């Protein structure tokens, strides 16, 4: 591609709403443009990378035996009524009416549609197992779309759904998808971890998420230092007894405590009353307003047990100007009587109100040395508590966990999620096959998602420097960039450049030739090429050509090397 023919839309200024580096760089490099909140156009540059991610995912899905389909984005409400999700899904589901006043939604996910497809087209156990996938646009009316395409409202997902006649068959496909996902993220050049996860509104029994590790991630991932164990801290919420979670969310919302903004402030508060130390643990909080990157994560206090919340009065806390606000007694009672909390100003508390979650937080924070002094957590003693042991079993999915090592918490970006759904959808929608005895049996299902567009942002979070994006070769929009010095002026440079451009293309490279004239200075060309992250740069100049060379530099280290012009292709391979 020649720069003079390409819609390059690089920008110097960073848009004010872009707080994470991938969003900033995607805007500045001109990969995407915003249409409205959570809605983005993929520009030619960005689309090249998106398509490469798609291609890798498609290859690995095909290799794992899945077959591609393409389902409509618009889905009839009737199917969602059959599973009950029309009533449960809430505001994320964008509901629309057609001209006949019939209800539809713009699909946030496709379990209903695929289950309908399966019940109408699969009749015998002999047709199973079957794994169908698509790469398609989803819409979720996210409460807070943010971070560009990382959490947008419209986004591209690869979603796959498998159908089985036995649990063993589901397990086999699930494991195969686990492997396929690991292959995908390895090929994408990402530092990732599969973790045990909550099944959320999709439902089902067993589930793993794939997280790209990055400080801007929205999830906390707990790792063991001495085993492969890793889990999403969010999983703790899922262990709350049914019915408690919605009440908790409704009862407890944002509280404001202007001067408590760091973990040290909380520690100071706890130390004002020794009794508080043992009764409180610290779990994570969540921003309600966009904050500058690098700001310490807010904290939430969780005060357990039969503690008399009324006893904790603002006066006890030195230096806090306005009173802490706690949930009222009635609110506490409504959620099972276990919690009170504080959260820093402008930040809302994500509150865990059940015992399982409290233990999970103990489990997590207790092993996190920074917070351990707040919890009074003792690994040997507290892990022997039956609830904690049970919880750990559930979390680790292993009936004989060692309990050794320490847990580390890192931030992760959820890029993939696999679920064993069981019969949740097939039973509700009566999707059956005839078994070997001619008896109708409900199909068993799995489902498997990858956030294709989110992956692009996540890759940038892990691959950038002060000058811009540093693409891994596999998903770079262009793999080689040529900057000729004196193109169309020096005959030798023009000839060598044109030949090199054609040869590189013929050899299968995606080449970007910056053929802009001298009104665009070499400095600007280099800066653009660094910003858009082309992994390999070749500079053609009269001076290097005199020695039979071109100048090569890799984006990652920027070091310049002379390379004989005839050797450049083999050098790049
Ligand atoms: P999150 O926890 O980030 O809201 P999710 O658990 O709701 O994601 P899933 O239902 O598991 O998402 O969907 C599969 C994948 O789709 C996710 O792993 C993620 O990579 C991607 N995804 C989900 N929501 C968004 C979004 N709003 N923007 C971009 N990608 C998304
Ligand atoms: Mg979500
Ligand atoms: Mg999630
Ligand atoms: Mg998920």
Coordinates of C-alpha atoms and ligand atoms in Angstrom, one line a residue:
X1 CA 0.0 0.0 0.0
X2 CA 1.3 3.4 -0.9
X3 CA 0.8 6.2 1.6
X4 CA -0.5 8.5 -1.1
X5 CA -3.3 6.1 -1.8
X6 CA -4.1 5.2 1.7
X7 CA -6.5 6.8 4.1
X8 CA -4.0 7.4 6.9
X9 CA -5.7 9.4 9.7
X10 CA -3.0 9.8 12.3
X11 CA -3.5 12.6 14.9
X12 CA -1.3 14.5 17.2
X13 CA -3.8 15.1 19.9
X14 CA -5.2 12.5 22.3
X15 CA -9.0 12.7 22.6
X16 CA -10.0 13.7 26.1
X17 CA -12.2 10.7 26.7
X18 CA -9.4 8.2 26.0
X19 CA -8.0 7.2 29.3
X20 CA -6.4 3.9 28.5
X21 CA -3.4 3.6 26.3
X22 CA -5.0 1.3 23.7
X23 CA -7.9 3.7 23.2
X24 CA -5.5 6.7 22.9
X25 CA -3.3 4.9 20.4
X26 CA -6.1 3.5 18.3
X27 CA -7.5 7.0 18.0
X28 CA -4.2 8.7 17.3
X29 CA -3.0 6.1 14.8
X30 CA -6.4 6.4 13.0
X31 CA -7.4 2.8 13.5
X32 CA -10.9 3.7 14.7
X33 CA -13.2 6.7 14.7
X34 CA -16.0 7.3 17.2
X35 CA -19.6 7.6 15.9
X36 CA -21.4 7.8 19.3
X37 CA -20.9 6.4 22.8
X38 CA -19.7 2.8 22.4
X39 CA -20.0 2.9 18.6
X40 CA -16.9 2.9 16.4
X41 CA -16.0 2.8 12.8
X42 CA -13.0 0.6 11.9
X43 CA -10.8 2.6 9.5
X44 CA -8.8 0.9 6.8
X45 CA -5.7 0.7 9.1
X46 CA -7.6 -0.8 12.1
X47 CA -9.6 -3.2 10.0
X48 CA -6.4 -4.8 8.6
X49 CA -5.5 -5.8 12.2
X50 CA -9.1 -6.8 13.1
X51 CA -9.2 -9.1 10.0
X52 CA -5.9 -10.7 10.9
X53 CA -7.2 -11.5 14.4
X54 CA -10.4 -12.9 12.8
X55 CA -8.3 -15.1 10.4
X56 CA -6.3 -16.6 13.2
X57 CA -9.4 -17.3 15.3
X58 CA -11.1 -18.8 12.2
X59 CA -8.1 -21.1 11.4
X60 CA -7.9 -22.4 15.0
X61 CA -11.7 -23.0 15.2
X62 CA -11.7 -24.9 11.9
X63 CA -8.6 -26.8 13.0
X64 CA -10.5 -27.8 16.2
X65 CA -13.4 -29.2 14.1
X66 CA -15.9 -26.4 14.4
X67 CA -18.0 -25.3 11.4
X68 CA -18.7 -21.7 10.5
X69 CA -22.3 -20.3 10.2
X70 CA -23.6 -16.7 10.2
X71 CA -26.7 -15.9 12.2
X72 CA -28.8 -12.7 12.1
X73 CA -28.0 -9.9 14.5
X74 CA -31.7 -9.2 15.0
X75 CA -33.5 -11.8 17.0
X76 CA -37.2 -12.4 17.7
X77 CA -38.4 -11.9 21.3
X78 CA -40.3 -15.2 21.2
X79 CA -37.1 -17.2 21.5
X80 CA -35.9 -15.1 24.4
X81 CA -39.3 -15.5 26.1
X82 CA -38.9 -19.3 25.8
X83 CA -35.7 -19.2 27.9
X84 CA -37.0 -16.4 30.2
X85 CA -34.1 -14.1 29.3
X86 CA -36.4 -11.6 27.7
X87 CA -37.5 -10.8 31.2
X88 CA -34.2 -11.3 33.0
X89 CA -31.6 -9.7 30.8
X90 CA -32.1 -6.0 31.8
X91 CA -30.9 -2.9 30.2
X92 CA -28.0 -4.4 28.3
X93 CA -30.5 -6.0 25.9
X94 CA -31.4 -3.5 23.1
X95 CA -35.1 -4.2 22.4
X96 CA -36.7 -2.9 19.2
X97 CA -40.1 -3.2 17.5
X98 CA -40.7 -3.9 13.8
X99 CA -43.4 -2.1 11.7
X100 CA -45.9 -4.7 12.9
X101 CA -45.2 -3.8 16.5
X102 CA -43.5 -7.2 17.0
X103 CA -40.6 -7.3 19.6
X104 CA -37.1 -8.1 18.6
X105 CA -33.7 -7.6 20.1
X106 CA -30.2 -6.8 18.7
X107 CA -28.3 -9.9 19.8
X108 CA -25.9 -9.6 22.7
X109 CA -25.2 -13.3 22.3
X110 CA -26.8 -16.2 20.4
X111 CA -27.7 -19.1 22.6
X112 CA -31.5 -18.8 21.8
X113 CA -31.0 -18.6 18.0
X114 CA -28.5 -21.5 17.8
X115 CA -30.7 -23.7 20.1
X116 CA -33.6 -23.0 17.8
X117 CA -31.4 -23.9 14.8
X118 CA -30.3 -27.1 16.5
X119 CA -33.8 -28.3 17.5
X120 CA -35.0 -27.8 13.9
X121 CA -32.1 -29.4 12.2
X122 CA -30.6 -32.1 14.4
X123 CA -32.8 -35.1 15.2
X124 CA -30.5 -38.0 16.0
X125 CA -27.6 -38.6 18.4
X126 CA -25.7 -39.8 15.4
X127 CA -25.4 -36.1 14.2
X128 CA -23.6 -35.2 17.5
X129 CA -21.3 -33.8 18.6
X130 CA -21.6 -30.7 16.6
X131 CA -19.7 -27.4 17.1
X132 CA -21.0 -24.3 15.2
X133 CA -19.4 -20.9 15.3
X134 CA -19.7 -17.4 13.8
X135 CA -17.8 -14.2 13.7
X136 CA -20.4 -11.5 14.0
X137 CA -21.5 -8.2 15.4
X138 CA -23.0 -8.1 18.8
X139 CA -24.8 -5.3 20.6
X140 CA -24.9 -4.8 24.4
X141 CA -26.2 -1.6 25.8
X142 CA -23.4 -1.4 28.4
X143 CA -24.0 0.9 31.3
X144 CA -20.7 2.5 30.9
X145 CA -19.2 1.9 27.5
X146 CA -15.5 3.0 27.7
X147 CA -11.9 2.4 26.8
X148 CA -12.8 2.5 23.1
X149 CA -13.4 -0.9 21.5
X150 CA -12.4 -2.6 24.8
X151 CA -15.9 -2.1 26.2
X152 CA -18.0 -0.8 23.3
X153 CA -21.7 -1.3 22.8
X154 CA -21.4 -2.8 19.3
X155 CA -18.5 -5.2 18.9
X156 CA -17.3 -8.2 17.0
X157 CA -17.4 -11.6 18.7
X158 CA -16.5 -15.1 17.7
X159 CA -19.2 -17.2 19.3
X160 CA -19.3 -21.0 19.1
X161 CA -22.0 -23.4 20.4
X162 CA -21.6 -27.1 20.8
X163 CA -24.2 -29.9 21.0
X164 CA -23.7 -33.3 22.6
X165 CA -25.5 -36.4 23.6
X166 CA -23.2 -37.1 26.6
X167 CA -21.4 -35.2 29.3
X168 CA -18.1 -36.8 28.3
X169 CA -18.5 -35.5 24.8
X170 CA -19.1 -32.0 26.1
X171 CA -16.0 -32.3 28.3
X172 CA -14.0 -33.4 25.3
X173 CA -15.1 -30.4 23.1
X174 CA -14.7 -28.0 26.1
X175 CA -11.1 -29.2 26.5
X176 CA -10.5 -28.9 22.7
X177 CA -11.8 -25.3 22.8
X178 CA -9.6 -24.6 25.8
X179 CA -6.6 -25.8 23.7
X180 CA -7.8 -23.9 20.6
X181 CA -8.1 -20.7 22.7
X182 CA -4.6 -21.1 24.1
X183 CA -3.4 -21.6 20.5
X184 CA -5.2 -18.4 19.3
X185 CA -3.8 -16.2 22.1
X186 CA -0.3 -17.7 21.7
X187 CA -0.3 -17.0 18.0
X188 CA -1.5 -13.5 18.7
X189 CA 1.6 -13.0 20.7
X190 CA -0.2 -12.2 24.0
X191 CA 0.7 -12.8 27.6
X192 CA -2.5 -14.5 28.8
X193 CA -3.9 -16.8 31.4
X194 CA -6.9 -19.1 31.5
X195 CA -8.7 -18.6 34.8
X196 CA -11.7 -20.2 36.5
X197 CA -14.7 -18.0 36.1
X198 CA -18.2 -17.0 36.9
X199 CA -20.9 -18.1 34.4
X200 CA -22.7 -14.8 34.6
X201 CA -26.0 -14.3 32.9
X202 CA -25.1 -17.0 30.3
X203 CA -25.5 -19.7 33.0
X204 CA -24.1 -23.2 33.1
X205 CA -21.8 -25.3 35.2
X206 CA -18.1 -24.9 34.4
X207 CA -16.4 -22.0 32.9
X208 CA -13.0 -20.5 32.1
X209 CA -12.1 -17.1 31.0
X210 CA -9.0 -16.2 29.1
X211 CA -7.4 -13.0 30.3
X212 CA -4.7 -10.8 28.8
X213 CA -2.7 -9.4 31.7
X214 CA -2.7 -5.6 31.7
X215 CA -2.9 -3.0 34.4
X216 CA -5.9 -1.4 32.6
X217 CA -7.9 -4.7 32.9
X218 CA -11.2 -4.5 34.6
X219 CA -11.0 -7.8 36.4
X220 CA -8.9 -9.0 39.3
X221 CA -7.3 -12.3 38.7
X222 CA -6.0 -14.4 41.6
X223 CA -2.9 -16.6 40.9
X224 CA -1.2 -19.1 43.0
X225 CA 2.6 -18.7 43.1
X226 CA 3.1 -22.5 43.3
X227 CA 0.5 -24.1 41.0
X228 CA -1.5 -23.5 37.8
X229 CA -4.4 -22.2 39.9
X230 CA -5.9 -19.0 38.7
X231 CA -9.4 -17.6 39.2
X232 CA -11.4 -14.5 38.5
X233 CA -12.1 -12.8 41.8
X234 CA -15.6 -12.1 40.4
X235 CA -16.2 -15.8 40.9
X236 CA -16.8 -15.1 44.6
X237 CA -20.0 -13.3 43.7
X238 CA -21.3 -16.3 42.0
X239 CA -21.1 -18.3 45.1
X240 CA -23.5 -16.0 47.0
X241 CA -26.8 -17.9 47.8
X242 CA -29.3 -17.3 45.1
X243 CA -31.5 -14.3 45.7
X244 CA -29.0 -12.4 47.8
X245 CA -27.1 -10.7 45.1
X246 CA -29.8 -8.6 43.5
X247 CA -30.9 -7.4 46.9
X248 CA -27.4 -6.5 47.8
X249 CA -26.8 -4.5 44.7
X250 CA -30.1 -2.7 45.2
X251 CA -29.5 -1.9 48.9
X252 CA -26.0 -0.7 48.8
X253 CA -24.8 1.9 46.4
X254 CA -22.2 4.6 46.3
X255 CA -21.0 6.1 49.5
X256 CA -18.9 9.1 49.8
X257 CA -15.9 9.6 52.1
X258 CA -13.8 12.4 50.9
X259 CA -10.6 11.7 52.7
X260 CA -10.5 8.0 52.5
X261 CA -8.8 7.5 49.2
X262 CA -6.1 5.0 49.7
X263 CA -5.5 1.7 51.4
X264 CA -3.3 3.6 54.0
X265 CA -6.3 5.8 54.9
X266 CA -8.3 2.7 55.5
X267 CA -5.6 1.2 57.5
X268 CA -5.5 4.3 59.7
X269 CA -9.2 4.1 60.1
X270 CA -9.1 0.6 61.2
X271 CA -6.4 1.3 63.7
X272 CA -8.5 3.8 65.5
X273 CA -10.3 0.9 67.0
X274 CA -8.4 -2.3 67.4
X275 CA -11.6 -4.3 67.2
X276 CA -12.2 -3.1 63.6
X277 CA -9.1 -4.7 62.4
X278 CA -10.3 -8.2 62.8
X279 CA -13.8 -7.4 61.6
X280 CA -12.8 -5.8 58.4
X281 CA -11.4 -7.0 55.2
X282 CA -10.6 -5.1 52.1
X283 CA -12.0 -6.0 48.7
X284 CA -11.7 -4.2 45.5
X285 CA -13.7 -1.2 44.4
X286 CA -14.7 0.1 41.1
X287 CA -14.5 3.5 39.5
X288 CA -17.7 5.4 38.8
X289 CA -16.0 8.2 37.0
X290 CA -13.1 8.0 34.6
X291 CA -9.9 8.5 36.5
X292 CA -6.4 9.1 35.3
X293 CA -4.4 6.0 34.6
X294 CA -2.1 4.8 37.3
X295 CA -4.3 6.0 40.1
X296 CA -4.4 3.5 43.0
X297 CA -7.3 1.2 42.9
X298 CA -10.0 2.3 45.3
X299 CA -10.7 0.2 48.3
X300 CA -13.9 -1.0 49.8
X301 CA -14.3 -2.0 53.4
X302 CA -16.2 -5.0 54.3
X303 CA -17.2 -5.3 57.9
X304 CA -18.2 -8.8 58.8
X305 CA -20.1 -10.8 61.3
X306 CA -22.4 -9.5 63.9
X307 CA -20.7 -6.2 64.0
X308 CA -22.8 -3.3 65.3
X309 CA -22.5 -0.9 62.4
X310 CA -24.0 1.9 64.4
X311 CA -21.0 1.8 66.7
X312 CA -18.7 3.0 63.9
X313 CA -19.2 6.7 63.8
X314 CA -17.5 9.2 61.7
X315 CA -16.1 10.9 64.8
X316 CA -13.9 8.0 65.4
X317 CA -12.0 8.7 62.2
X318 CA -9.5 11.4 62.4
X319 CA -9.3 13.9 59.6
X320 CA -12.5 12.8 57.8
X321 CA -14.5 15.9 57.2
X322 CA -17.8 14.6 56.3
X323 CA -19.4 11.6 57.9
X324 CA -19.0 8.1 56.5
X325 CA -22.3 6.8 55.2
X326 CA -23.3 3.3 56.0
X327 CA -26.2 1.3 54.8
X328 CA -29.1 1.5 57.1
X329 CA -29.9 -1.4 59.5
X330 CA -32.9 -2.3 57.4
X331 CA -30.8 -2.5 54.3
X332 CA -28.3 -4.6 56.1
X333 CA -31.0 -6.9 57.3
X334 CA -32.5 -7.2 53.8
X335 CA -29.3 -8.6 52.6
X336 CA -28.6 -11.1 55.3
X337 CA -27.0 -8.8 57.9
X338 CA -23.3 -9.0 57.1
X339 CA -22.0 -5.8 55.8
X340 CA -21.1 -2.2 55.9
X341 CA -18.6 -0.4 53.8
X342 CA -16.9 2.8 52.9
X343 CA -15.7 3.8 49.5
X344 CA -13.7 6.8 48.4
X345 CA -15.4 9.8 46.9
X346 CA -16.5 9.5 43.4
X347 CA -16.1 5.8 43.5
X348 CA -18.7 3.2 43.9
X349 CA -18.2 0.2 46.0
X350 CA -18.6 -3.2 44.5
X351 CA -20.0 -4.9 47.6
X352 CA -19.8 -8.5 48.5
X353 CA -22.4 -9.3 51.0
X354 CA -22.4 -13.0 51.4
X355 CA -20.2 -15.2 53.6
X356 CA -18.8 -17.1 50.6
X357 CA -17.7 -13.9 49.1
X358 CA -16.3 -12.7 52.4
X359 CA -14.2 -15.8 52.6
X360 CA -13.1 -15.5 49.1
X361 CA -12.0 -11.9 49.8
X362 CA -10.2 -13.2 52.9
X363 CA -8.7 -15.9 50.8
X364 CA -7.5 -13.4 48.2
X365 CA -6.6 -10.5 50.4
X366 CA -5.1 -12.7 53.2
X367 CA -2.5 -13.9 50.8
X368 CA -1.8 -10.5 49.4
X369 CA 0.9 -9.3 51.7
X370 CA 0.0 -5.6 51.2
X371 CA -3.4 -6.2 52.7
X372 CA -2.7 -9.0 55.1
X373 CA -2.2 -6.8 58.1
X374 CA -5.8 -5.6 57.7
X375 CA -7.4 -8.9 57.7
X376 CA -5.8 -10.8 60.5
X377 CA -5.7 -13.7 58.0
X378 CA -3.8 -16.7 58.9
X379 CA -3.3 -19.1 56.1
X380 CA -2.9 -22.3 58.1
X381 CA -5.7 -21.6 60.5
X382 CA -8.2 -19.9 58.3
X383 CA -7.9 -22.3 55.4
X384 CA -8.9 -25.0 57.7
X385 CA -12.3 -23.4 58.1
X386 CA -14.7 -25.6 56.3
X387 CA -16.3 -22.8 54.3
X388 CA -13.0 -21.6 53.1
X389 CA -11.9 -25.1 52.2
X390 CA -15.1 -25.7 50.3
X391 CA -14.9 -22.4 48.5
X392 CA -11.3 -23.2 47.5
X393 CA -12.4 -26.5 46.2
X394 CA -15.1 -24.9 44.1
X395 CA -12.8 -22.2 42.9
X396 CA -9.9 -24.5 42.1
X397 CA -12.1 -27.3 40.9
X398 CA -9.8 -29.7 42.6
X399 CA -10.9 -31.9 45.6
X400 CA -7.3 -32.2 47.0
X401 CA -5.8 -28.6 46.7
X402 CA -2.6 -28.1 48.5
X403 CA -3.3 -24.6 49.8
X404 CA 0.4 -23.9 49.4
X405 CA 1.9 -20.8 48.0
X406 CA 0.6 -17.3 48.0
X407 CA -2.0 -15.7 45.9
X408 CA -1.0 -12.8 43.7
X409 CA -3.6 -10.5 42.2
X410 CA -3.2 -9.0 38.7
X411 CA -5.5 -7.1 36.5
X412 CA -6.8 -8.9 33.4
X413 CA -8.7 -8.1 30.3
X414 CA -11.3 -10.8 29.5
X415 CA -10.7 -11.7 25.9
X416 CA -12.3 -15.1 25.8
X417 CA -14.8 -17.1 27.8
X418 CA -15.8 -20.8 27.5
X419 CA -18.8 -22.4 29.3
X420 CA -20.3 -25.8 29.8
X421 CA -24.0 -24.8 29.6
X422 CA -25.4 -28.3 30.2
X423 CA -29.1 -28.3 29.3
X424 CA -30.0 -24.8 30.4
X425 CA -31.1 -23.7 27.0
X426 CA -31.9 -27.0 25.3
X427 CA -34.3 -28.0 28.1
X428 CA -36.0 -24.6 28.1
X429 CA -36.4 -24.8 24.3
X430 CA -37.0 -28.5 24.1
X431 CA -34.1 -29.2 21.8
X432 CA -33.9 -33.0 21.8
X433 CA -32.4 -35.8 19.7
X434 CA -33.4 -39.5 19.6
X435 CA -30.9 -41.8 21.3
X436 CA -29.9 -45.3 20.2
X437 CA -33.2 -46.6 21.7
X438 CA -35.3 -44.1 19.9
X439 CA -35.9 -42.1 23.0
X440 CA -35.9 -38.3 23.0
X441 CA -33.0 -36.8 25.0
X442 CA -32.3 -33.2 25.7
X443 CA -29.1 -32.1 24.0
X444 CA -26.2 -31.0 26.2
X445 CA -24.5 -27.7 25.2
X446 CA -21.3 -25.7 25.5
X447 CA -20.6 -22.2 24.4
X448 CA -17.3 -20.4 23.6
X449 CA -16.7 -16.7 23.0
X450 CA -13.8 -14.5 21.9
X451 CA -14.0 -10.7 21.8
X452 CA -12.4 -10.2 18.5
X453 CA -12.5 -6.4 18.6
X454 CA -11.5 -6.3 22.3
X455 CA -8.5 -8.5 21.5
X456 CA -7.1 -5.7 19.2
X457 CA -7.2 -3.2 22.1
X458 CA -5.8 -5.8 24.6
X459 CA -2.9 -6.5 22.2
X460 CA -2.0 -2.8 22.2
X461 CA -2.2 -2.6 26.0
X462 CA 0.6 -5.2 26.0
X463 CA 2.5 -3.9 23.0
X464 CA 3.3 -0.2 23.0
X465 CA 5.9 2.3 23.9
X466 CA 6.1 6.1 24.2
X467 CA 6.1 6.5 20.4
X468 CA 3.1 4.3 19.7
X469 CA 2.0 0.8 19.0
X470 CA 4.6 -2.1 18.7
X471 CA 2.6 -4.7 16.8
X472 CA 3.5 -8.4 16.9
X473 CA 4.0 -9.5 13.3
X474 CA 1.0 -11.8 13.3
X475 CA -1.5 -8.9 13.6
X476 CA 0.3 -5.9 12.3
X477 CA -1.7 -3.9 9.8
X478 CA 1.5 -3.8 7.7
X479 CA 4.5 -5.9 8.5
X480 CA 7.1 -3.9 6.6
X481 CA 7.3 -0.1 6.1
X482 CA 9.5 1.5 3.5
X483 CA 10.7 5.1 3.8
X484 CA 12.5 6.3 0.7
X485 CA 14.7 9.4 1.2
X486 CA 14.3 11.4 -2.0
X487 CA 11.6 9.3 -3.7
X488 CA 10.8 10.7 -7.2
X489 CA 13.8 12.9 -7.0
X490 CA 16.7 10.5 -6.9
X491 CA 16.5 8.0 -9.7
X492 CA 18.5 5.4 -7.8
X493 CA 16.2 5.7 -4.7
X494 CA 13.0 5.6 -6.8
X495 CA 14.1 2.5 -8.7
X496 CA 15.4 0.6 -5.7
X497 CA 12.3 1.5 -3.7
X498 CA 9.8 0.4 -6.4
X499 CA 11.6 -2.9 -6.9
X500 CA 11.8 -3.6 -3.2
X501 CA 8.1 -2.7 -2.8
X502 CA 7.1 -5.2 -5.5
X503 CA 9.5 -7.9 -4.3
X504 CA 8.3 -7.7 -0.8
X505 CA 4.6 -7.8 -1.8
X506 CA 5.4 -10.8 -4.1
X507 CA 7.0 -12.5 -1.1
X508 CA 3.8 -12.2 0.8
X509 CA 4.6 -9.2 3.1
X510 CA 2.0 -6.5 3.8
X511 CA 4.1 -3.5 2.8
X512 CA 3.5 0.1 3.5
X513 CA 5.4 2.5 1.3
X514 CA 5.6 6.1 2.5
X515 CA 5.8 7.7 -0.9
X516 CA 4.6 11.1 0.3
X517 CA 6.6 14.0 -1.3
X518 CA 9.1 16.2 0.5
X519 CA 6.4 18.4 2.0
X520 CA 6.1 15.6 4.5
X521 CA 9.5 15.5 6.3
X522 CA 11.3 12.2 7.0
X523 CA 10.7 12.9 10.7
X524 CA 7.0 13.0 10.3
X525 CA 7.1 9.8 8.2
X526 CA 9.2 8.0 10.9
X527 CA 6.9 9.2 13.6
X528 CA 3.8 8.0 11.8
X529 CA 5.3 4.6 11.1
X530 CA 6.2 4.3 14.8
X531 CA 2.7 5.4 15.9
X532 CA 1.0 2.9 13.7
X533 CA 3.4 0.2 14.9
X534 CA 4.8 -1.4 11.8
X535 CA 7.2 -4.0 13.1
X536 CA 9.9 -3.7 10.4
X537 CA 11.2 -0.5 8.8
X538 CA 13.4 -0.2 5.7
X539 CA 15.0 3.2 4.8
X540 CA 16.2 3.6 1.2
X541 CA 18.7 6.4 0.6
X542 CA 21.3 7.4 -1.9
X543 CA 24.0 7.0 0.7
X544 CA 23.1 3.5 1.8
X545 CA 22.5 2.4 -1.8
X546 CA 26.1 3.4 -2.7
X547 CA 27.2 0.6 -0.5
X548 CA 24.6 -1.7 -1.9
X549 CA 22.6 -1.5 1.4
X550 CA 19.3 -0.3 2.8
X551 CA 18.9 0.6 6.5
X552 CA 16.8 -1.8 8.6
X553 CA 15.3 -1.1 12.0
X554 CA 12.9 -3.3 14.1
X555 CA 10.1 -1.3 15.8
X556 CA 10.7 -3.1 19.0
X557 CA 14.3 -1.9 19.6
X558 CA 14.7 0.8 17.0
X559 CA 18.3 -0.1 16.3
X560 CA 19.5 0.6 12.8
X561 CA 21.5 -1.9 10.8
X562 CA 22.8 -1.7 7.2
X563 CA 21.6 -4.7 5.3
X564 CA 22.6 -5.7 1.7
X565 CA 19.6 -4.9 -0.5
X566 CA 19.5 -8.4 -1.9
X567 CA 19.4 -9.9 1.6
X568 CA 16.4 -7.9 3.0
X569 CA 13.7 -10.5 2.2
X570 CA 15.6 -13.4 3.8
X571 CA 16.4 -11.1 6.8
X572 CA 12.7 -10.4 7.3
X573 CA 11.6 -14.0 7.0
Ligands
LIG1 P1 -17.3 -8.4 30.5 O1 -17.1 -9.2 31.8 O2 -16.1 -7.8 30.0 O3 -18.5 -7.6 30.4 P2 -18.8 -10.6 29.5 O4 -18.4 -11.7 30.5 O5 -20.0 -9.9 29.6 O6 -17.6 -9.5 29.3 P3 -19.2 -12.7 27.5 O7 -20.6 -12.8 27.6 O8 -18.4 -13.8 28.2 O9 -18.7 -11.2 28.0 O10 -18.8 -12.6 25.9 C1 -17.6 -13.2 25.3 C2 -16.5 -12.2 25.0 O11 -17.0 -11.0 24.4 C3 -15.9 -11.6 26.3 O12 -14.9 -12.5 26.8 C4 -15.2 -10.4 25.7 O13 -14.0 -10.6 25.2 C5 -16.2 -9.9 24.6 N1 -17.0 -8.8 25.1 C6 -18.0 -8.8 26.0 N2 -18.6 -7.6 26.1 C7 -17.8 -6.8 25.3 C8 -17.9 -5.4 25.0 N3 -18.8 -4.6 25.6 N4 -17.0 -4.8 24.2 C9 -16.1 -5.6 23.6 N5 -16.0 -6.9 23.8 C10 -16.8 -7.5 24.7
LIG2 MG1 -20.5 -8.0 30.2
LIG3 MG1 -17.0 -11.2 32.3
LIG4 MG1 -17.6 -13.5 30.1

